[in-house]
Short mmCIF file of C-alpha atoms in Angstrom, two decimals:
data_model
loop_
_atom_site.label_atom_id
_atom_site.label_comp_id
_atom_site.label_asym_id
_atom_site.label_seq_id
_atom_site.Cartn_x
_atom_site.Cartn_y
_atom_site.Cartn_z
CA LEU A 1 59.95 79.18 31.32
CA ASN A 2 59.78 78.89 35.33
CA ILE A 3 56.09 79.90 36.18
CA THR A 4 57.79 81.42 39.28
CA ASP A 5 59.55 84.01 37.29
CA TYR A 6 56.36 85.80 36.46
CA LEU A 7 54.23 87.88 38.78
CA THR A 8 50.99 87.51 36.55
CA LEU A 9 49.86 85.10 33.94
CA PRO A 10 49.66 87.81 31.07
CA SER A 11 53.52 88.25 31.92
CA LEU A 12 54.09 84.56 31.42
CA ALA A 13 52.23 84.84 28.30
CA MET A 14 54.42 87.42 27.00
CA GLY A 15 57.51 85.63 28.21
CA ILE A 16 56.41 82.50 26.34
CA PHE A 17 55.38 84.66 23.34
CA THR A 18 58.67 86.45 23.05
CA SER A 19 61.07 83.60 23.77
CA ASN A 20 59.47 81.19 21.56
CA PHE A 21 57.20 82.66 19.25
CA TYR A 22 58.52 86.04 18.17
CA ASN A 23 60.42 86.72 14.89
CA GLU A 24 61.97 89.81 15.39
CA ASP A 25 61.67 90.61 11.74
CA HIS A 26 58.42 91.67 12.24
CA LYS A 27 59.11 94.59 14.36
CA ILE A 28 56.40 95.13 16.91
CA LYS A 29 57.11 98.58 17.84
CA LEU A 30 56.31 100.65 21.36
CA ILE A 31 54.82 103.69 20.22
CA LYS A 32 54.67 106.64 22.24
CA GLY A 33 53.93 110.53 22.61
CA ASN A 34 51.06 112.14 20.55
CA VAL A 35 51.15 108.99 18.05
CA GLU A 36 50.30 106.62 21.18
CA LYS A 37 47.17 108.77 22.65
CA GLU A 38 46.07 109.31 19.08
CA ILE A 39 46.20 105.83 18.48
CA ARG A 40 45.00 104.74 21.74
CA THR A 41 41.65 106.80 21.09
CA ALA A 42 40.99 103.77 18.48
CA TYR A 43 41.34 101.45 21.53
CA PHE A 44 37.77 99.96 22.79
CA GLY A 45 36.84 97.06 24.86
CA GLY A 46 33.67 94.92 24.35
CA MET A 47 30.66 95.92 22.50
CA VAL A 48 27.25 95.53 25.04
CA GLN A 49 23.74 96.32 23.18
CA VAL A 50 20.63 95.65 24.92
CA LEU A 51 17.87 95.97 21.57
CA SER A 52 15.18 94.85 23.37
CA ASP A 53 13.16 95.53 26.59
CA LYS A 54 10.67 93.06 26.35
CA VAL A 55 10.20 89.28 27.53
CA ILE A 56 11.08 86.95 25.13
CA ASN A 57 9.43 83.25 25.31
CA LYS A 58 12.00 81.88 22.66
CA GLY A 59 15.86 83.20 21.99
CA TYR A 60 19.22 81.81 20.98
CA ALA A 61 22.35 82.07 22.69
CA TYR A 62 25.11 81.87 21.04
CA ASP A 63 29.20 82.52 22.06
CA LEU A 64 32.21 83.08 19.61
CA ASN A 65 35.22 80.52 20.04
CA SER A 66 37.80 82.25 21.24
CA GLN A 67 37.11 85.87 19.87
CA TYR A 68 40.38 88.03 20.42
CA PRO A 69 42.89 84.87 20.03
CA TYR A 70 40.82 84.41 16.74
CA ALA A 71 41.27 88.22 15.95
CA MET A 72 45.12 87.84 16.61
CA LEU A 73 45.39 85.28 13.36
CA ASN A 74 44.77 88.61 10.90
CA ASP A 75 47.36 91.23 9.91
CA MET A 76 48.84 93.15 12.65
CA PRO A 77 50.50 96.92 12.23
CA ILE A 78 54.34 96.75 12.65
CA ASP A 79 57.37 98.70 12.29
CA ASP A 80 57.01 102.68 12.56
CA PRO A 81 54.25 104.59 11.66
CA ILE A 82 54.33 107.00 8.93
CA PHE A 83 51.91 110.33 8.75
CA SER A 84 49.88 110.24 5.69
CA THR A 85 47.13 112.42 4.22
CA GLU A 86 46.28 109.69 1.60
CA LYS A 87 42.37 109.95 1.03
CA ASP A 88 41.98 106.44 -0.42
CA LEU A 89 40.99 104.44 2.16
CA ASN A 90 42.04 101.15 -0.12
CA LYS A 91 45.60 102.35 0.49
CA ILE A 92 45.48 102.58 4.00
CA PHE A 93 46.64 99.66 6.31
CA GLY A 94 47.09 101.27 9.79
CA PHE A 95 45.02 104.23 11.83
CA VAL A 96 43.05 106.93 10.25
CA TYR A 97 41.34 109.90 11.45
CA GLY A 98 38.13 111.06 9.54
CA THR A 99 34.72 111.68 9.55
CA ILE A 100 32.15 108.66 10.33
CA ILE A 101 28.74 109.02 8.79
CA PRO A 102 26.62 106.37 10.07
CA PRO A 103 23.21 105.06 8.29
CA SER A 104 20.18 105.69 9.35
CA GLU A 105 18.01 103.23 12.05
CA GLU A 106 15.79 102.93 8.68
CA GLU A 107 19.06 101.45 6.95
CA LEU A 108 20.77 99.53 9.83
CA ARG A 109 18.96 98.57 12.89
CA VAL A 110 21.91 98.00 14.88
CA PRO A 111 24.76 100.48 14.55
CA LEU A 112 28.19 99.14 14.74
CA LEU A 113 30.79 101.88 15.47
CA ARG A 114 31.22 103.39 18.64
CA THR A 115 32.85 106.48 20.13
CA ARG A 116 33.34 108.52 23.61
CA ASP A 117 31.88 111.29 24.87
CA GLU A 118 33.39 114.21 26.75
CA HIS A 119 33.16 111.78 30.24
CA GLY A 120 34.77 108.99 28.61
CA ILE A 121 31.34 107.04 28.04
CA THR A 122 31.00 104.79 25.07
CA TYR A 123 28.06 104.89 23.02
CA PHE A 124 27.03 104.05 19.20
CA PRO A 125 26.04 107.78 17.33
CA ARG A 126 23.73 107.87 14.32
CA LYS A 127 24.88 111.21 13.87
CA PRO A 128 28.21 112.12 11.97
CA PHE A 129 31.32 112.15 14.25
CA LYS A 130 34.98 112.37 14.28
CA GLN A 131 37.02 109.46 15.30
CA MET A 132 40.20 107.85 14.77
CA ILE A 133 39.90 104.16 13.85
CA PHE A 134 41.60 101.00 12.67
CA SER A 135 41.62 101.00 8.68
CA GLU A 136 40.06 97.37 8.65
CA LEU A 137 37.44 97.80 10.94
CA ILE A 138 35.85 100.83 9.10
CA LYS A 139 36.45 99.10 5.92
CA GLU A 140 34.35 96.58 7.01
CA ALA A 141 31.46 99.00 8.42
CA LEU A 142 31.34 100.51 5.18
CA LYS A 143 30.13 97.27 3.56
CA TYR A 144 26.95 97.77 6.47
CA GLY A 145 26.30 101.48 4.76
CA TYR A 146 28.84 103.51 7.24
CA LYS A 147 30.44 106.33 4.81
CA PHE A 148 33.75 107.62 5.87
CA GLU A 149 35.86 111.17 4.94
CA VAL A 150 39.77 110.55 5.76
CA GLU A 151 41.31 113.89 7.07
CA TYR A 152 45.00 111.55 7.68
CA SER A 153 46.26 108.52 8.66
CA TYR A 154 49.18 106.77 10.55
CA LEU A 155 50.34 103.70 8.06
CA PHE A 156 52.01 100.82 9.16
CA LYS A 157 52.89 97.88 7.29
CA LYS A 158 51.33 94.33 7.39
CA GLY A 159 52.72 91.73 10.00
CA LYS A 160 51.27 88.26 8.91
CA ASP A 161 51.05 85.22 11.07
CA ILE A 162 52.61 87.30 13.83
CA PHE A 163 50.54 85.20 16.69
CA LYS A 164 49.41 82.31 14.49
CA ASP A 165 51.53 79.41 15.86
CA TYR A 166 51.23 80.88 19.50
CA VAL A 167 47.66 80.88 19.32
CA LEU A 168 47.16 77.72 17.30
CA LEU A 169 49.07 75.92 19.68
CA HIS A 170 47.25 77.01 22.97
CA TYR A 171 43.63 76.51 20.94
CA ASN A 172 44.67 73.43 20.41
CA ASP A 173 45.79 72.71 23.80
CA LYS A 174 42.86 73.68 25.28
CA GLN A 175 40.51 71.98 22.67
CA ASN A 176 41.99 68.49 23.64
CA ALA A 177 42.94 68.69 27.03
CA LYS A 178 41.92 65.86 29.23
CA ASP A 179 43.16 67.90 32.33
CA ILE A 180 40.80 70.54 33.83
CA VAL A 181 44.08 72.51 35.00
CA ILE A 182 45.60 71.98 31.22
CA LYS A 183 42.16 73.59 29.77
CA SER A 184 42.51 76.36 32.23
CA MET A 185 46.17 76.93 31.55
CA SER A 186 45.86 76.92 28.21
CA LYS A 187 42.62 79.17 27.77
CA LEU A 188 43.82 81.48 30.21
CA LEU A 189 47.78 81.88 28.09
CA LEU A 190 45.32 81.76 24.75
CA ASN A 191 43.66 84.88 26.30
CA SER A 192 46.02 86.85 28.00
CA LEU A 193 48.80 87.83 25.59
CA TYR A 194 46.45 90.39 23.67
CA GLY A 195 46.11 92.66 26.55
CA LYS A 196 49.38 92.67 27.37
CA PHE A 197 50.35 94.87 24.24
CA GLY A 198 47.84 97.39 25.49
CA MET A 199 48.67 98.32 28.82
CA LYS A 200 48.95 101.46 29.76
CA GLU A 201 52.19 101.99 32.21
CA ILE A 202 52.75 104.40 34.55
CA GLU A 203 56.64 104.62 35.66
CA SER A 204 56.34 105.65 39.29
CA ILE A 205 58.96 106.14 42.24
CA ILE A 206 58.13 105.52 45.96
CA LYS A 207 60.47 107.27 48.28
CA ILE A 208 60.60 107.98 51.79
CA VAL A 209 62.01 111.68 52.51
CA ASN A 210 62.45 114.35 55.09
CA ASN A 211 59.54 116.82 55.08
CA ASP A 212 61.53 119.19 53.03
CA GLU A 213 62.48 117.25 50.06
CA ALA A 214 58.46 115.75 50.15
CA LEU A 215 57.73 119.62 49.63
CA LYS A 216 59.93 119.70 46.77
CA ILE A 217 58.69 116.93 45.15
CA SER A 218 55.14 117.82 45.38
CA LYS A 219 55.75 120.71 43.84
CA GLY A 220 57.72 119.61 40.84
CA TYR A 221 55.68 116.34 39.81
CA ASN A 222 52.56 115.00 39.73
CA TYR A 223 52.33 112.97 43.01
CA ASP A 224 49.70 110.55 43.95
CA TYR A 225 50.02 110.23 47.76
CA ILE A 226 52.48 111.88 50.54
CA GLU A 227 51.65 110.37 53.93
CA ASP A 228 53.33 111.13 57.28
CA ILE A 229 55.62 108.44 58.73
CA ASN A 230 56.37 110.70 61.68
CA THR A 231 57.10 114.37 62.57
CA ASN A 232 60.26 114.39 60.36
CA TYR A 233 59.57 112.13 57.28
CA LYS A 234 57.11 111.38 54.57
CA ILE A 235 56.25 108.58 52.14
CA ILE A 236 55.26 109.92 48.61
CA LYS A 237 54.46 107.97 45.43
CA TYR A 238 55.14 110.36 42.42
CA ARG A 239 55.89 110.03 38.13
CA ASP A 240 56.25 112.35 35.48
CA ARG A 241 57.07 116.36 36.14
CA ILE A 242 54.66 118.60 36.41
CA SER A 243 54.74 121.27 33.18
CA GLU A 244 56.78 124.36 33.14
CA VAL A 245 53.75 126.77 33.58
CA LEU A 246 52.14 124.78 36.51
CA ARG A 247 55.27 124.44 38.12
CA LYS A 248 56.00 128.08 38.33
CA PHE A 249 52.53 128.52 39.69
CA LEU A 250 53.20 125.87 42.61
CA LYS A 251 56.73 127.47 43.23
CA ASN A 252 55.13 129.69 46.73
CA GLN A 253 52.19 127.13 46.99
CA ASP A 254 52.46 125.37 50.24
CA LEU A 255 51.33 121.60 49.41
CA ASP A 256 51.30 119.65 52.91
CA ASN A 257 50.30 116.31 52.88
CA ASN A 258 46.62 118.11 53.66
CA ALA A 259 46.47 119.71 50.48
CA GLY A 260 44.85 117.68 48.01
CA ARG A 261 44.78 117.76 43.73
CA GLY A 262 40.76 119.01 44.47
CA GLU A 263 41.75 122.33 45.94
CA LEU A 264 44.69 122.84 43.48
CA LEU A 265 42.25 122.66 40.84
CA GLU A 266 40.07 125.13 42.26
CA ASP A 267 42.79 127.75 42.72
CA ILE A 268 43.92 127.63 39.27
CA TYR A 269 40.20 128.03 37.95
CA ASN A 270 40.16 130.80 40.20
CA LEU A 271 43.05 132.65 38.41
CA ASN A 272 42.43 135.11 35.43
CA SER A 273 45.70 133.68 33.49
CA GLU A 274 45.93 132.94 30.01
CA ASP A 275 48.99 131.06 30.85
CA LEU A 276 47.34 128.70 33.10
CA SER A 277 44.69 127.29 30.16
CA LYS A 278 42.17 124.15 30.74
CA ASP A 279 45.66 122.27 29.36
CA ILE A 280 46.67 122.18 33.05
CA PHE A 281 43.28 120.07 33.85
CA ASN A 282 44.72 117.42 31.81
CA ILE A 283 48.02 117.81 32.85
CA ILE A 284 47.37 117.67 36.74
CA SER A 285 43.97 115.58 36.62
CA VAL A 286 45.05 112.92 34.34
CA SER A 287 47.66 109.93 34.36
CA SER A 288 50.30 110.32 31.87
CA SER A 289 49.02 108.38 29.52
CA ASN A 290 52.29 108.50 26.80
CA LYS A 291 54.55 107.57 29.33
CA LYS A 292 55.76 104.18 28.94
CA ASN A 293 57.55 102.22 31.82
CA ARG A 294 61.12 101.40 30.65
CA GLY A 295 61.26 97.98 29.34
CA VAL A 296 57.38 97.45 29.21
CA GLN A 297 57.03 94.91 26.00
CA SER A 298 54.07 96.73 25.00
CA SER A 299 52.30 98.10 21.50
CA VAL A 300 49.08 99.54 21.41
CA PRO A 301 48.67 99.66 17.90
CA ILE A 302 48.53 95.51 18.54
CA SER A 303 45.95 95.62 21.15
CA ALA A 304 44.10 98.03 19.29
CA ALA A 305 43.88 96.32 16.30
CA ILE A 306 42.87 93.19 18.07
CA ALA A 307 39.89 94.41 19.48
CA ALA A 308 38.74 96.16 16.38
CA TYR A 309 38.84 92.55 14.34
CA SER A 310 37.32 91.31 17.02
CA ALA A 311 34.38 94.05 16.69
CA ALA A 312 34.46 93.57 13.13
CA ASP A 313 33.90 89.80 13.21
CA MET A 314 30.64 90.42 15.42
CA PHE A 315 29.08 92.56 12.36
CA LYS A 316 27.28 89.87 10.58
CA TYR A 317 25.62 88.72 13.97
CA MET A 318 24.00 92.26 14.56
CA ASN A 319 21.57 92.69 11.34
CA ILE A 320 20.91 89.46 10.10
CA LYS A 321 17.75 89.72 8.05
CA ASP A 322 14.75 88.00 9.59
CA ASN A 323 16.41 87.33 12.66
CA PRO A 324 16.51 90.38 14.91
CA LEU A 325 19.81 90.99 17.38
CA LEU A 326 17.94 91.12 21.18
CA TYR A 327 21.09 91.42 22.81
CA MET A 328 25.07 91.21 22.60
CA ASP A 329 28.07 91.53 24.41
CA THR A 330 31.29 91.23 23.13
CA ASP A 331 31.49 87.66 21.93
CA GLY A 332 28.07 86.56 22.60
CA VAL A 333 24.85 87.48 20.61
CA VAL A 334 21.25 86.43 21.85
CA LEU A 335 19.11 85.98 18.45
CA THR A 336 15.39 85.46 17.62
CA LYS A 337 15.91 82.49 15.56
CA PRO A 338 19.03 80.29 14.94
CA LEU A 339 22.24 80.56 13.46
CA ASP A 340 22.81 79.50 10.29
CA PRO A 341 24.71 75.81 10.69
CA SER A 342 27.73 76.78 8.73
CA LEU A 343 28.32 79.45 11.10
CA ILE A 344 28.45 77.13 13.97
CA GLY A 345 31.23 74.47 15.30
CA ASN A 346 34.17 73.75 17.40
CA ASP A 347 36.84 75.59 15.47
CA ILE A 348 38.34 78.90 16.57
CA GLY A 349 36.14 81.86 15.20
CA LYS A 350 32.82 79.49 15.11
CA MET A 351 29.79 80.28 17.08
CA LYS A 352 28.48 77.26 19.73
CA LEU A 353 25.07 77.35 20.83
CA GLU A 354 25.10 78.27 24.51
CA TYR A 355 21.01 78.35 25.47
CA GLU A 356 18.10 77.67 23.70
CA ILE A 357 16.33 80.17 25.72
CA LYS A 358 12.55 79.67 26.98
CA ARG A 359 11.93 82.90 28.63
#
């Protein structure tokens, strides 16, 4: 492929994968609407925990070789999701919603599973909480004392070895590269593909229009900005339509370029109308998270599954008996004692010793 045809490296990685490695029988699906929104709540980034606030005079810092590409070697959720009320977790592959019951600190020193609070802040609860979660992640957590009460799930077919050839080729290139450029490109292509599947694209339109048209658009659509070009024309960037209830409210509002969304929200909250509920806040203040740009090759179940597998890979290092975890961030841990040699090596998914810490 011609690198100049792609604006970003993730786009190039996707182009390489789809043109050279993707088997259409695997049926990676772009999921939309409420199902996409629910599954996206199970999509978390890296895990960061600080378990000690004391100065240490000895420690061992390890890093996992190609954590996310290694996770991509697992079974992936493919084809159309099927809603299910199946309660047996062993019969579920996909994304499952229910109550997660964590073990106590006495039972498990370092917690494994996360959720988000009302502000979107990620934390590790010690009390029961409800969460959408990838089935294979919760199955792994059960081995460490977690309990789970299933309410419902979205079942997927298992896609085997979808990324295997892509991952192993680029990992081999990275490991054997004699040239720093080839090594860097191989590493970036290896790590860039995963995130492309999880992109949350918002379809936006930018126009230069007269003042009347700008006012009309501002009343019917969510817009990001309206700026004056001159006395007669404005430039406006806008996206999905505002809900019908909100549109009616805006009909007689004078939303010129000086009226912001904050002022509008304040006006809405001052109304005593049951129709203008708190849902309007979500419509107006949050980007349309379930709207996908036409032609975007994304599939949030794929990225959410890869991120979940990556988290599960770290579980084995978080509560090693007689080797307390001091710190971790995503693919790295700082431990009190050395790891078992069987866990260390140059192979993908193995740990490598980065530092022996003196202080």
